[in-house]
PDB file of C-alpha atoms in Angstrom:
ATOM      1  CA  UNK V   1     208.920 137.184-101.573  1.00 80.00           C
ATOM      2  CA  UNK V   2     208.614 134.207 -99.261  1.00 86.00           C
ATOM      3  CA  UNK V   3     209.403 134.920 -95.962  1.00 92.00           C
ATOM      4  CA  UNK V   4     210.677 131.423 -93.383  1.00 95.00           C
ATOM      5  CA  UNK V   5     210.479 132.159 -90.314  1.00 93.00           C
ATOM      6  CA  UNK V   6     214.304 131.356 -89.587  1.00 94.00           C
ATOM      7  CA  UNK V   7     216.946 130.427 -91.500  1.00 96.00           C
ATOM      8  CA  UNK V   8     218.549 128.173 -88.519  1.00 96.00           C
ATOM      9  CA  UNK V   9     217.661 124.043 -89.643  1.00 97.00           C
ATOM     10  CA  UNK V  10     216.097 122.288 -86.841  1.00 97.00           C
ATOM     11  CA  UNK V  11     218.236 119.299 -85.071  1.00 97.00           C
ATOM     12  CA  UNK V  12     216.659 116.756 -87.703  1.00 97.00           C
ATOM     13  CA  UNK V  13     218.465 118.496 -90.110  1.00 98.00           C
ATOM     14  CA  UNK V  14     222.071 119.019 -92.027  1.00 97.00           C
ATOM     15  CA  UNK V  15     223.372 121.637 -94.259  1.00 98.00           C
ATOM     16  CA  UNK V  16     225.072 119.605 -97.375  1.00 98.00           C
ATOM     17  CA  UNK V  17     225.429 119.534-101.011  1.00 98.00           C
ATOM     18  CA  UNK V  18     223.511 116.846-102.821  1.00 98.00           C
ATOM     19  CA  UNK V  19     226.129 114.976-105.413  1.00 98.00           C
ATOM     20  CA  UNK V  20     224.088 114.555-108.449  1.00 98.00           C
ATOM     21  CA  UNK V  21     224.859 114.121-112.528  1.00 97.00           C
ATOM     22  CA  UNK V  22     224.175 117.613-113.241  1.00 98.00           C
ATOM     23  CA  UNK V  23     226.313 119.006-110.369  1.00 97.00           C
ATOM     24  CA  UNK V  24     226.085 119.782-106.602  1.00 98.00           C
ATOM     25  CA  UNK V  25     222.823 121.529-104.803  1.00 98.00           C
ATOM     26  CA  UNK V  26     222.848 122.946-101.692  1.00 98.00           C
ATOM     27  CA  UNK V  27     220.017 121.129 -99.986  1.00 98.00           C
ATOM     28  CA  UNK V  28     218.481 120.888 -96.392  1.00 98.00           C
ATOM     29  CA  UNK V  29     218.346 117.286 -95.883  1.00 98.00           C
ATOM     30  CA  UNK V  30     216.371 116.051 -93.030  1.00 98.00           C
ATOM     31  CA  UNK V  31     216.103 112.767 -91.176  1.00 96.00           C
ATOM     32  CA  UNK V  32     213.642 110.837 -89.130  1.00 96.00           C
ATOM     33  CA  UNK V  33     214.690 108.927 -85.940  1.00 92.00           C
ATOM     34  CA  UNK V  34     214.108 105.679 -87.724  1.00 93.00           C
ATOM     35  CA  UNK V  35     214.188 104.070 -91.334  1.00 93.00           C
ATOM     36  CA  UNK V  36     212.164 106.961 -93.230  1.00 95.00           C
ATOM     37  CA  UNK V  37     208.566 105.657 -94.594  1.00 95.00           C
ATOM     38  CA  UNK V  38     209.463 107.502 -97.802  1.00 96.00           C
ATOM     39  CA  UNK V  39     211.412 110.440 -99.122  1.00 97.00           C
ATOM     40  CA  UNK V  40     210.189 113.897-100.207  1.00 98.00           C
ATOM     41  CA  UNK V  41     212.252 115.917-102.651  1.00 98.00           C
ATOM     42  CA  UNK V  42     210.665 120.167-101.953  1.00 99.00           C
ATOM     43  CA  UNK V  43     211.359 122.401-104.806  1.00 98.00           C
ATOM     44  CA  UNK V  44     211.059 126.080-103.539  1.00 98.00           C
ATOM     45  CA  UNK V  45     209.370 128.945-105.665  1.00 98.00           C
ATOM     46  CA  UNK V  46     210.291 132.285-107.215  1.00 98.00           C
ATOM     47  CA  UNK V  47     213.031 134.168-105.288  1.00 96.00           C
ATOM     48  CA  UNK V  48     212.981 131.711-102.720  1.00 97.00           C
ATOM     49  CA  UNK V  49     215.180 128.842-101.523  1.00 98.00           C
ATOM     50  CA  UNK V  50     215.335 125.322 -99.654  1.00 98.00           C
ATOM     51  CA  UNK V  51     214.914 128.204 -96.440  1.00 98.00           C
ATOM     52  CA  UNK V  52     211.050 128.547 -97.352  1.00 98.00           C
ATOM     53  CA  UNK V  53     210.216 124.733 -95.878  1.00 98.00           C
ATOM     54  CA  UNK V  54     212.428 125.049 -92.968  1.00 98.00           C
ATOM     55  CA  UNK V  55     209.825 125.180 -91.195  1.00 98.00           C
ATOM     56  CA  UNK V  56     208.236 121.654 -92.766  1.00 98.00           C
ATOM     57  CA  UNK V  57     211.171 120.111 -91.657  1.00 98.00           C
ATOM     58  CA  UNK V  58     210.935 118.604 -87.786  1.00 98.00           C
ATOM     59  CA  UNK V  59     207.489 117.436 -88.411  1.00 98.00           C
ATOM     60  CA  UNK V  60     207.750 115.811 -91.400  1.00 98.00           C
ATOM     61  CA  UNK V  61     211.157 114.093 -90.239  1.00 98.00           C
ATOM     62  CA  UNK V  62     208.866 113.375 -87.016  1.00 98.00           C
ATOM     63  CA  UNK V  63     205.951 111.280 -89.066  1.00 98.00           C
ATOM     64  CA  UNK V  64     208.462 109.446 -90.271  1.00 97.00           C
ATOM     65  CA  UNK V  65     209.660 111.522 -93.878  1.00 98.00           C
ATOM     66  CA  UNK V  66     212.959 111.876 -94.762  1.00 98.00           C
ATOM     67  CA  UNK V  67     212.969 115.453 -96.236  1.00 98.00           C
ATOM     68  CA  UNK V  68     215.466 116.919 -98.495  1.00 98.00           C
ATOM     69  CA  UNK V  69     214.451 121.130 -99.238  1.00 98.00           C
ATOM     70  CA  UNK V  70     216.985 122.225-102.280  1.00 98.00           C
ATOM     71  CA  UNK V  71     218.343 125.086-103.847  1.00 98.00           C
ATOM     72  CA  UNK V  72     217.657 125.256-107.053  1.00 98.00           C
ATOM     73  CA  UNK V  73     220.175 126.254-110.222  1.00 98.00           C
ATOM     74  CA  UNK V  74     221.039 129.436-109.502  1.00 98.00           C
ATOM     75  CA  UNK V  75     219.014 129.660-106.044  1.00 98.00           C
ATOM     76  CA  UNK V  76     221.386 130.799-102.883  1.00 98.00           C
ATOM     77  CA  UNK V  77     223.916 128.423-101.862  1.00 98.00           C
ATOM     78  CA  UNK V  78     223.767 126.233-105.490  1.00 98.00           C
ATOM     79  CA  UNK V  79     225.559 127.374-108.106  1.00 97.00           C
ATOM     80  CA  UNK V  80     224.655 128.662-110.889  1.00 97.00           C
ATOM     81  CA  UNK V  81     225.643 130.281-114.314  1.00 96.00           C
ATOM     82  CA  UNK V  82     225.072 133.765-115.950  1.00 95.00           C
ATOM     83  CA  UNK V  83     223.910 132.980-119.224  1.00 96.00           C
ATOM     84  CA  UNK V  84     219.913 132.993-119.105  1.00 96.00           C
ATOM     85  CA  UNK V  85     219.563 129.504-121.772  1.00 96.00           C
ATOM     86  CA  UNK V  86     221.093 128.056-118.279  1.00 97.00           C
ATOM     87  CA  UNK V  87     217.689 128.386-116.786  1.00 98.00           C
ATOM     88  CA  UNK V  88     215.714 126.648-119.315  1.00 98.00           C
ATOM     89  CA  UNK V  89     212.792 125.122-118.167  1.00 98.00           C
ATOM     90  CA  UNK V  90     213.726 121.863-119.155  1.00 98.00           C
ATOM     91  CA  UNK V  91     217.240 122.347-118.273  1.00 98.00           C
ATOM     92  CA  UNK V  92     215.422 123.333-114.691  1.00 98.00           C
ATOM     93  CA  UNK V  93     213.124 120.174-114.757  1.00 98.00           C
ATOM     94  CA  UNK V  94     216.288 117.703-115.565  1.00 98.00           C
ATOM     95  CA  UNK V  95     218.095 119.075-112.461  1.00 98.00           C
ATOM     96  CA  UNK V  96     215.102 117.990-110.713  1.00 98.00           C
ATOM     97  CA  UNK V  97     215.121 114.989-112.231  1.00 98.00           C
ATOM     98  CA  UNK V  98     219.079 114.501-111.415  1.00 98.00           C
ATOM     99  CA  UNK V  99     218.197 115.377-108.004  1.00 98.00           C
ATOM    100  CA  UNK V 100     215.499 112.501-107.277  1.00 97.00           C
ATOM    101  CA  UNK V 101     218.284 110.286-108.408  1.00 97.00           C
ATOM    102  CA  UNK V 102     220.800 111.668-106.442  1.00 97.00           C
ATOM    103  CA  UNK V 103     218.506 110.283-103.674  1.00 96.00           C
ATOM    104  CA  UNK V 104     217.985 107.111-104.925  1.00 86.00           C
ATOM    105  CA  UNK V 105     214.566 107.152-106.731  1.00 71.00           C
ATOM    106  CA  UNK V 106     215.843 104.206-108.111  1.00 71.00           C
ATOM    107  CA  UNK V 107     215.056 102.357-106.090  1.00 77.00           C
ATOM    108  CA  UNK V 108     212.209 104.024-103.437  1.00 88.00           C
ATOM    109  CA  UNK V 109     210.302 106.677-105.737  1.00 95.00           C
ATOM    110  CA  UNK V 110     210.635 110.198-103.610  1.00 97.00           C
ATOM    111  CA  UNK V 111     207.428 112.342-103.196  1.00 98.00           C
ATOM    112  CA  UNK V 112     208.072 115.234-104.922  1.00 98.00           C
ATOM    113  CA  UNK V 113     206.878 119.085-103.488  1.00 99.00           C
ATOM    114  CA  UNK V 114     207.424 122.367-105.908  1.00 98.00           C
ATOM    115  CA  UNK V 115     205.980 125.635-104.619  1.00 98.00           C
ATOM    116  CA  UNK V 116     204.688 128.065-107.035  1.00 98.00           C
ATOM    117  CA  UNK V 117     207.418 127.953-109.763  1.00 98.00           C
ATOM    118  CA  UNK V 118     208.854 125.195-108.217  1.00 98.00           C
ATOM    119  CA  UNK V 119     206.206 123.621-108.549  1.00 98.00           C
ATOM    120  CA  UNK V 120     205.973 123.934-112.675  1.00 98.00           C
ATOM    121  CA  UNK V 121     209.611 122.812-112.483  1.00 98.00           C
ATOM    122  CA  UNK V 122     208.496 119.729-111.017  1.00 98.00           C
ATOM    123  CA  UNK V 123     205.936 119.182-113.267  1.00 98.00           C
ATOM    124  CA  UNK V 124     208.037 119.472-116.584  1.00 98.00           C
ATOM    125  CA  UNK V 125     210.388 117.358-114.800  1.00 98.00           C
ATOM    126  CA  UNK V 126     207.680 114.659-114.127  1.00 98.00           C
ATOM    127  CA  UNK V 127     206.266 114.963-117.967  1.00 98.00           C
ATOM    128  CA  UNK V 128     210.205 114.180-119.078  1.00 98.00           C
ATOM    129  CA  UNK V 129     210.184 111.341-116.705  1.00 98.00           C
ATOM    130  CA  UNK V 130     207.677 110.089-113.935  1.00 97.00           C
ATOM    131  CA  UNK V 131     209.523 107.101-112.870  1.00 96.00           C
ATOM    132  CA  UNK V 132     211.253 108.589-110.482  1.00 97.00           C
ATOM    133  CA  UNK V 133     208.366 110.136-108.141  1.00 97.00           C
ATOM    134  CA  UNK V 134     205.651 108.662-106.046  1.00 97.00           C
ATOM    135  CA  UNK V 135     203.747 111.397-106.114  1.00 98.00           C
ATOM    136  CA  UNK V 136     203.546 115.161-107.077  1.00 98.00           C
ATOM    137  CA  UNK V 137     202.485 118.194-104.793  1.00 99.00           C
ATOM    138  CA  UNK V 138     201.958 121.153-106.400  1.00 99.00           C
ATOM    139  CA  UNK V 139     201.848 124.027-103.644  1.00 98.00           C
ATOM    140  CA  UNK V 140     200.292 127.489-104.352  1.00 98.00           C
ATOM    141  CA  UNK V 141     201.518 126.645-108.393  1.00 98.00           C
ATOM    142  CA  UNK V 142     199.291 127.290-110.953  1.00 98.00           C
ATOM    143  CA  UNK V 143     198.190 125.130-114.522  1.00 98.00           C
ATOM    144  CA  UNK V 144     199.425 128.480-116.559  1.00 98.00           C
ATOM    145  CA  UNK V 145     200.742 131.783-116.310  1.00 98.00           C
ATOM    146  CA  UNK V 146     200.514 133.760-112.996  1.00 98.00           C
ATOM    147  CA  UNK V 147     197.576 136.299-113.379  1.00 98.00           C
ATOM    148  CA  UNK V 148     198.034 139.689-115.180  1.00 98.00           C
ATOM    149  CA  UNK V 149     199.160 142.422-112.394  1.00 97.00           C
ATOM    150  CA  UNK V 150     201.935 139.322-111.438  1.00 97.00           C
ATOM    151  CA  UNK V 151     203.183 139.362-115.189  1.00 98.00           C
ATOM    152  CA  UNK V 152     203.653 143.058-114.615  1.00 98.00           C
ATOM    153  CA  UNK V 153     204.995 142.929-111.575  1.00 96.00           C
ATOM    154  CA  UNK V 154     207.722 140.271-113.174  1.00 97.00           C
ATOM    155  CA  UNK V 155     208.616 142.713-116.438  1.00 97.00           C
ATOM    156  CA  UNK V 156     209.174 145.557-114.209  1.00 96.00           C
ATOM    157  CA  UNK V 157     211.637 143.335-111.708  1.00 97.00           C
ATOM    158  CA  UNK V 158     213.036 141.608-114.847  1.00 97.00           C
ATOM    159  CA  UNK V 159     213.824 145.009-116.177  1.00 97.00           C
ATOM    160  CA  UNK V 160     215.794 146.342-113.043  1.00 97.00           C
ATOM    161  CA  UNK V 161     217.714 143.064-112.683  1.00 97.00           C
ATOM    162  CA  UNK V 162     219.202 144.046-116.338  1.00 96.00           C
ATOM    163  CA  UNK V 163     220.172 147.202-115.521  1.00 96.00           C
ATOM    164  CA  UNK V 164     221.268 147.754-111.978  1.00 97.00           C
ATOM    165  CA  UNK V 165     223.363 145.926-109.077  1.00 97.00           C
ATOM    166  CA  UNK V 166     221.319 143.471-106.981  1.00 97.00           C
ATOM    167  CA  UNK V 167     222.117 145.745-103.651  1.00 96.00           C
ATOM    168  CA  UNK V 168     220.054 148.764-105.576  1.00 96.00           C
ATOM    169  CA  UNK V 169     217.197 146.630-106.821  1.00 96.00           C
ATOM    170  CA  UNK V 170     217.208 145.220-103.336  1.00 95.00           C
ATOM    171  CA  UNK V 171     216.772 148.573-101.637  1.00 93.00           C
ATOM    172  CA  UNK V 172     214.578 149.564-104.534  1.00 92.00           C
ATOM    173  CA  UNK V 173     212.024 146.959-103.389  1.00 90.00           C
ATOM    174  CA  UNK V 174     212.071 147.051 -99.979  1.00 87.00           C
ATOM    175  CA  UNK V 175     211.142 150.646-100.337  1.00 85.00           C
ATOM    176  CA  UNK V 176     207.805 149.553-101.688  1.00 76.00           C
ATOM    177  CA  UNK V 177     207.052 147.068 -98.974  1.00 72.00           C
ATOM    178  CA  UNK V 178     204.670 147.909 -96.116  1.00 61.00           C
ATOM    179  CA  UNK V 179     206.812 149.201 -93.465  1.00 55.00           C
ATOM    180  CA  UNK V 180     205.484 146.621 -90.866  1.00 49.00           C
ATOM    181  CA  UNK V 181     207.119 143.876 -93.379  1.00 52.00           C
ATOM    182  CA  UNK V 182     210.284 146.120 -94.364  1.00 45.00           C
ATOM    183  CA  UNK V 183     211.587 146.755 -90.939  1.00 46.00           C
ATOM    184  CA  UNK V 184     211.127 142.889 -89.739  1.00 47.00           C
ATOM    185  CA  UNK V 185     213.014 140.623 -91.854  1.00 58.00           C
ATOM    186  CA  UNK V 186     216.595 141.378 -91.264  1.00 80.00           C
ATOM    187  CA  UNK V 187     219.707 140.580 -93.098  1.00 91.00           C
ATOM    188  CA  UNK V 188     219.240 136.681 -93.617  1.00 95.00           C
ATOM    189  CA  UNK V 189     216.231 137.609 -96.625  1.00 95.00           C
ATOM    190  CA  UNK V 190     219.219 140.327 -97.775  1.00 95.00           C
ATOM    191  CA  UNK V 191     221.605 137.579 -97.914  1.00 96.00           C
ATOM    192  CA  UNK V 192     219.781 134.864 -99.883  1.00 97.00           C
ATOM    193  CA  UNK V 193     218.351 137.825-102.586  1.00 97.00           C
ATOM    194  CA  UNK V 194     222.035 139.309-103.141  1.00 97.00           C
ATOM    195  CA  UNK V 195     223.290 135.363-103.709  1.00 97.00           C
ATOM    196  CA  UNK V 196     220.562 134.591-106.287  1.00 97.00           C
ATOM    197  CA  UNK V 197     221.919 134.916-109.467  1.00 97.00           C
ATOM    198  CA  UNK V 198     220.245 137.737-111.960  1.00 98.00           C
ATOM    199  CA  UNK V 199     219.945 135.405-114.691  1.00 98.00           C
ATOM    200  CA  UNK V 200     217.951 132.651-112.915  1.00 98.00           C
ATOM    201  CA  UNK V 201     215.194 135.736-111.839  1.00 98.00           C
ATOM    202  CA  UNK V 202     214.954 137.308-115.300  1.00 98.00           C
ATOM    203  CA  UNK V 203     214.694 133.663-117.031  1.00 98.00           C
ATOM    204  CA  UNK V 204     212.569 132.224-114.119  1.00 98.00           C
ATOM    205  CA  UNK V 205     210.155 135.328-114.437  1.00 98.00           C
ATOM    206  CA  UNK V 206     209.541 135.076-117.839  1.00 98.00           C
ATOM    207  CA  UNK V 207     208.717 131.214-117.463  1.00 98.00           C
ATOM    208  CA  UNK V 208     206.405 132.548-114.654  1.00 98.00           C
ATOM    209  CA  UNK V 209     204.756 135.149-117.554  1.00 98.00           C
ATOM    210  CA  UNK V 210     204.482 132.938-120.189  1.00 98.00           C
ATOM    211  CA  UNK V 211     203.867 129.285-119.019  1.00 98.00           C
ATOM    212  CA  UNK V 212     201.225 126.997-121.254  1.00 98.00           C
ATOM    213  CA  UNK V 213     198.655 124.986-119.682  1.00 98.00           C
ATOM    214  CA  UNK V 214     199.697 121.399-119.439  1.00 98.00           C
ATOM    215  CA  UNK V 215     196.951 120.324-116.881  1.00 98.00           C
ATOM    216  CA  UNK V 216     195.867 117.794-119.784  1.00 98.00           C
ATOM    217  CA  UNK V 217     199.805 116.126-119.936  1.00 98.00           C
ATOM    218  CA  UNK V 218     200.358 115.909-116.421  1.00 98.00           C
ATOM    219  CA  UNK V 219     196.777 114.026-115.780  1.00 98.00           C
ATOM    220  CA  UNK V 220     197.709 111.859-118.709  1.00 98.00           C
ATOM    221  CA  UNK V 221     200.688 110.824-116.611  1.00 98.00           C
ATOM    222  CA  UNK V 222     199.270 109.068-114.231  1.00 97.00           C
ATOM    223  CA  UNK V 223     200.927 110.244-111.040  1.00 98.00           C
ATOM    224  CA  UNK V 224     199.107 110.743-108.001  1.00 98.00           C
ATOM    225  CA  UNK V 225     198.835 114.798-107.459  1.00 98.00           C
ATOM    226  CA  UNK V 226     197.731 116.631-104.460  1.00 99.00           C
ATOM    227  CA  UNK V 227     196.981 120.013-105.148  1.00 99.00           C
ATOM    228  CA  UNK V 228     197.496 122.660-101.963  1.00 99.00           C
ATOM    229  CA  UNK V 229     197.228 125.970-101.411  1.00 98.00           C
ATOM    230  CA  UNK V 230     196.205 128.660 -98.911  1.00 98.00           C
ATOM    231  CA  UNK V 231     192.661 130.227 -98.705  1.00 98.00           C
ATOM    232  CA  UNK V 232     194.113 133.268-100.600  1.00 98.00           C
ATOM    233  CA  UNK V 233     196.575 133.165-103.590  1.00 98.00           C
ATOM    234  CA  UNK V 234     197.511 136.635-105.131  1.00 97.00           C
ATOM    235  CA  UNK V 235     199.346 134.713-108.028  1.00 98.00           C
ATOM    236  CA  UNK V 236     196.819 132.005-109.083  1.00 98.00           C
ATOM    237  CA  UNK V 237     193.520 132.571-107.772  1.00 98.00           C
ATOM    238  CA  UNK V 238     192.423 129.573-105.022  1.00 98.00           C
ATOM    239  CA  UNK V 239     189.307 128.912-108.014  1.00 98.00           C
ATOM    240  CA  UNK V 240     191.772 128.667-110.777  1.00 98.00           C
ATOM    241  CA  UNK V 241     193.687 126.301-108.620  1.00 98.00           C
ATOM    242  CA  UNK V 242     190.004 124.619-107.738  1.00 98.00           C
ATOM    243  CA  UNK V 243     189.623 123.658-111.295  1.00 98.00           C
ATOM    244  CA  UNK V 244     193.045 122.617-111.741  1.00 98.00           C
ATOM    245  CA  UNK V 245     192.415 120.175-108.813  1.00 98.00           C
ATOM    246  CA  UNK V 246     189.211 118.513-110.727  1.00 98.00           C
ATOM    247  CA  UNK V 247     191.339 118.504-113.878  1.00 98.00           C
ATOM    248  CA  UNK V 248     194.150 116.438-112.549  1.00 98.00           C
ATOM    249  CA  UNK V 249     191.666 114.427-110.479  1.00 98.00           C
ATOM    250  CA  UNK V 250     193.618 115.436-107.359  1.00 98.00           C
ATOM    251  CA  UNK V 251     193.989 115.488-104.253  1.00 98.00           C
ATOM    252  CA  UNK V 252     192.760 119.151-102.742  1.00 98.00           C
ATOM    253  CA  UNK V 253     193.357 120.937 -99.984  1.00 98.00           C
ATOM    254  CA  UNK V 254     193.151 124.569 -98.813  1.00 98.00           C
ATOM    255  CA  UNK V 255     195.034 125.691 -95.523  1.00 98.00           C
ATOM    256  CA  UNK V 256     192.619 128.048 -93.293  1.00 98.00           C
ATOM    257  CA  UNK V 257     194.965 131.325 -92.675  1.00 97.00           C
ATOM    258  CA  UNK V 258     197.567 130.741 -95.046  1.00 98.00           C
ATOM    259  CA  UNK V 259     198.156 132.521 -98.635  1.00 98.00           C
ATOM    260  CA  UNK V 260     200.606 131.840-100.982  1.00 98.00           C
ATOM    261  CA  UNK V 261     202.629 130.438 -98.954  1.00 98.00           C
ATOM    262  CA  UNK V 262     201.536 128.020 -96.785  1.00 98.00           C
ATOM    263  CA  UNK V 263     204.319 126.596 -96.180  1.00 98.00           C
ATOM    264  CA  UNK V 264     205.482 129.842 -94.083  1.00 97.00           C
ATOM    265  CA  UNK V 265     202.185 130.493 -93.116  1.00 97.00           C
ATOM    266  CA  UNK V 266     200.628 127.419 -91.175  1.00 98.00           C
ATOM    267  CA  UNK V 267     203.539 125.143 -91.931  1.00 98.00           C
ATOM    268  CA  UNK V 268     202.290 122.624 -88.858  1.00 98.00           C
ATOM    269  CA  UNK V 269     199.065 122.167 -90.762  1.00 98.00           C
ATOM    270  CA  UNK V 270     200.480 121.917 -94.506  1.00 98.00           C
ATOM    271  CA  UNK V 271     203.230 118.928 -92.971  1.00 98.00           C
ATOM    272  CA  UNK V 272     200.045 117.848 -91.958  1.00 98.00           C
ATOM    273  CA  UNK V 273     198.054 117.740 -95.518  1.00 98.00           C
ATOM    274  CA  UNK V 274     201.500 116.365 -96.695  1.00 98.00           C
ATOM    275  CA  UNK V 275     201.718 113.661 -94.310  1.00 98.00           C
ATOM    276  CA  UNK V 276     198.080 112.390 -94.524  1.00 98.00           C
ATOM    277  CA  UNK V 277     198.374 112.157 -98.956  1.00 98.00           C
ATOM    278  CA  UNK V 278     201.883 110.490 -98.226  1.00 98.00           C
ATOM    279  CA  UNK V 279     200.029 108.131 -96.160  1.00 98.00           C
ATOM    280  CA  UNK V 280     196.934 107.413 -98.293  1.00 97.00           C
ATOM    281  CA  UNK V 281     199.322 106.177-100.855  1.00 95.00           C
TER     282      UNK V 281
END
């Protein structure tokens, strides 16, 4: 489970919902002190929320991005449904897609960020439709399925969410966490699990456990891609996510002290990888 460091936006940004066709998302939309150079649209991953780039925020709005983090379906503070075919990965990717135009893609293509399973969501949504992006980012997210002990870890979770409360599977896994980790993250990482809704985990895991390589579509589309990760990835190993990198012909970078999420982990150096692809562009 990602982990931001606070869940308190910085002055550069505002709480909102984001108006699109498909419905309103809860989004952390933040500003630079002049026109923006460009937009970025970031995607979080599994279990997380727009919370996980909080910490992207102030210096991306400071080099001159306008950055908008988002809830997805489901995710926190967006709504979402109960029935699992709501969480479709193309249903998923469209939001996405509604999203971009919600911030006027239109006419200024956004830059478009997923983490981990965000990060496949943004890909589907770019092979329905790349018009709408600049470029891609795929952060700590993989060409495939997460590795083995992950796809285990996701059938046993999957299996609790169908059968008890969220409070119980809660306390369930924090009594598997390291105690250093357990007794440090308060109520706010309480809050945002017991809001998710179970549907949008057990369908979003299984996407996780059983996603096809589509390295070959996405390079086929054309779109710039900058592929970024930590030095250590638990859920896609850093070589796997190497080879991806060649495949795409992308952009690569690997954040020194960061794992899968970088964006938690050294979040002034990943704005900084963000900011200097942006810019080559």
């Amino acid at each position: 489970m990602s982990r931001p460091p606070t869940f308190i936006p910085p002055p550069c940004a505002r709480a909102r919902a984001l108006r699109t066709a498909r419905g309103d998302f809860a989004v952390l939309d933040a500003s630079p002190p002049a026109a923006p150079r460009g937009t970025a649209l970031l995607v979080p991953g599994y279990t997380g929320s727009k919370e996980d780039f909080i910490a992207l925020l102030e210096p991306l709005a400071d080099a001159g991005y306008r950055a908008v983090a988002v809830d997805g379906r489901g995710q926190f503070e967006s709504p979402g449904t109960d029935r699992r075919e709501g969480y479709a990965q193309e249903e998923l990717a469209r939001d996405v897609l509604a999203q971009a135009a919600a911030l006027g893609a239109g006419e200024d293509p956004v830059h478009l960020v997923g983490h981990s399973l965000g990060g496949q969501i943004g890909r589907a949504g770019v092979l329905l439709d790349a018009a709408p992006f600049r470029s891609l980012t795929l952060m700590s997210s993989g060409p495939a399925a997460v590795v083995e002990a992950q796809r285990v870890k996701l059938k046993i979770l999957g299996d609790a969410l169908a059968t008890m409360t969220m409070d119980d599977v809660w306390a369930a896994m924090r009594a598997f966490e390291p105690p250093a980790e357990a007794d440090t993250d308060g109520e706010d990482l309480r809050r945002r699990w017991l809001r998710h809704h179970p549907a949008q985990l057990i369908a979003t895991g299984r996407l996780l456990a059983t996603e096809p390589d589509r390295v070959a579509e996405l390079a086929a589309a054309g779109l710039p891609v900058h592929v970024l990760s930590g030095e250590s990835d638990d859920v896609w190993p850093v070589p796997v996510l190497d080879e991806m990198a060649v495949r795409l012909g992308a952009r690569r970078t690997r954040i020194g002290g960061a794992e899968h999420s970088p964006n938690t982990d050294r979040p002034d150096a990943t704005a900084a990888a963000l900011v200097s692809f942006w810019d080559g562009l």
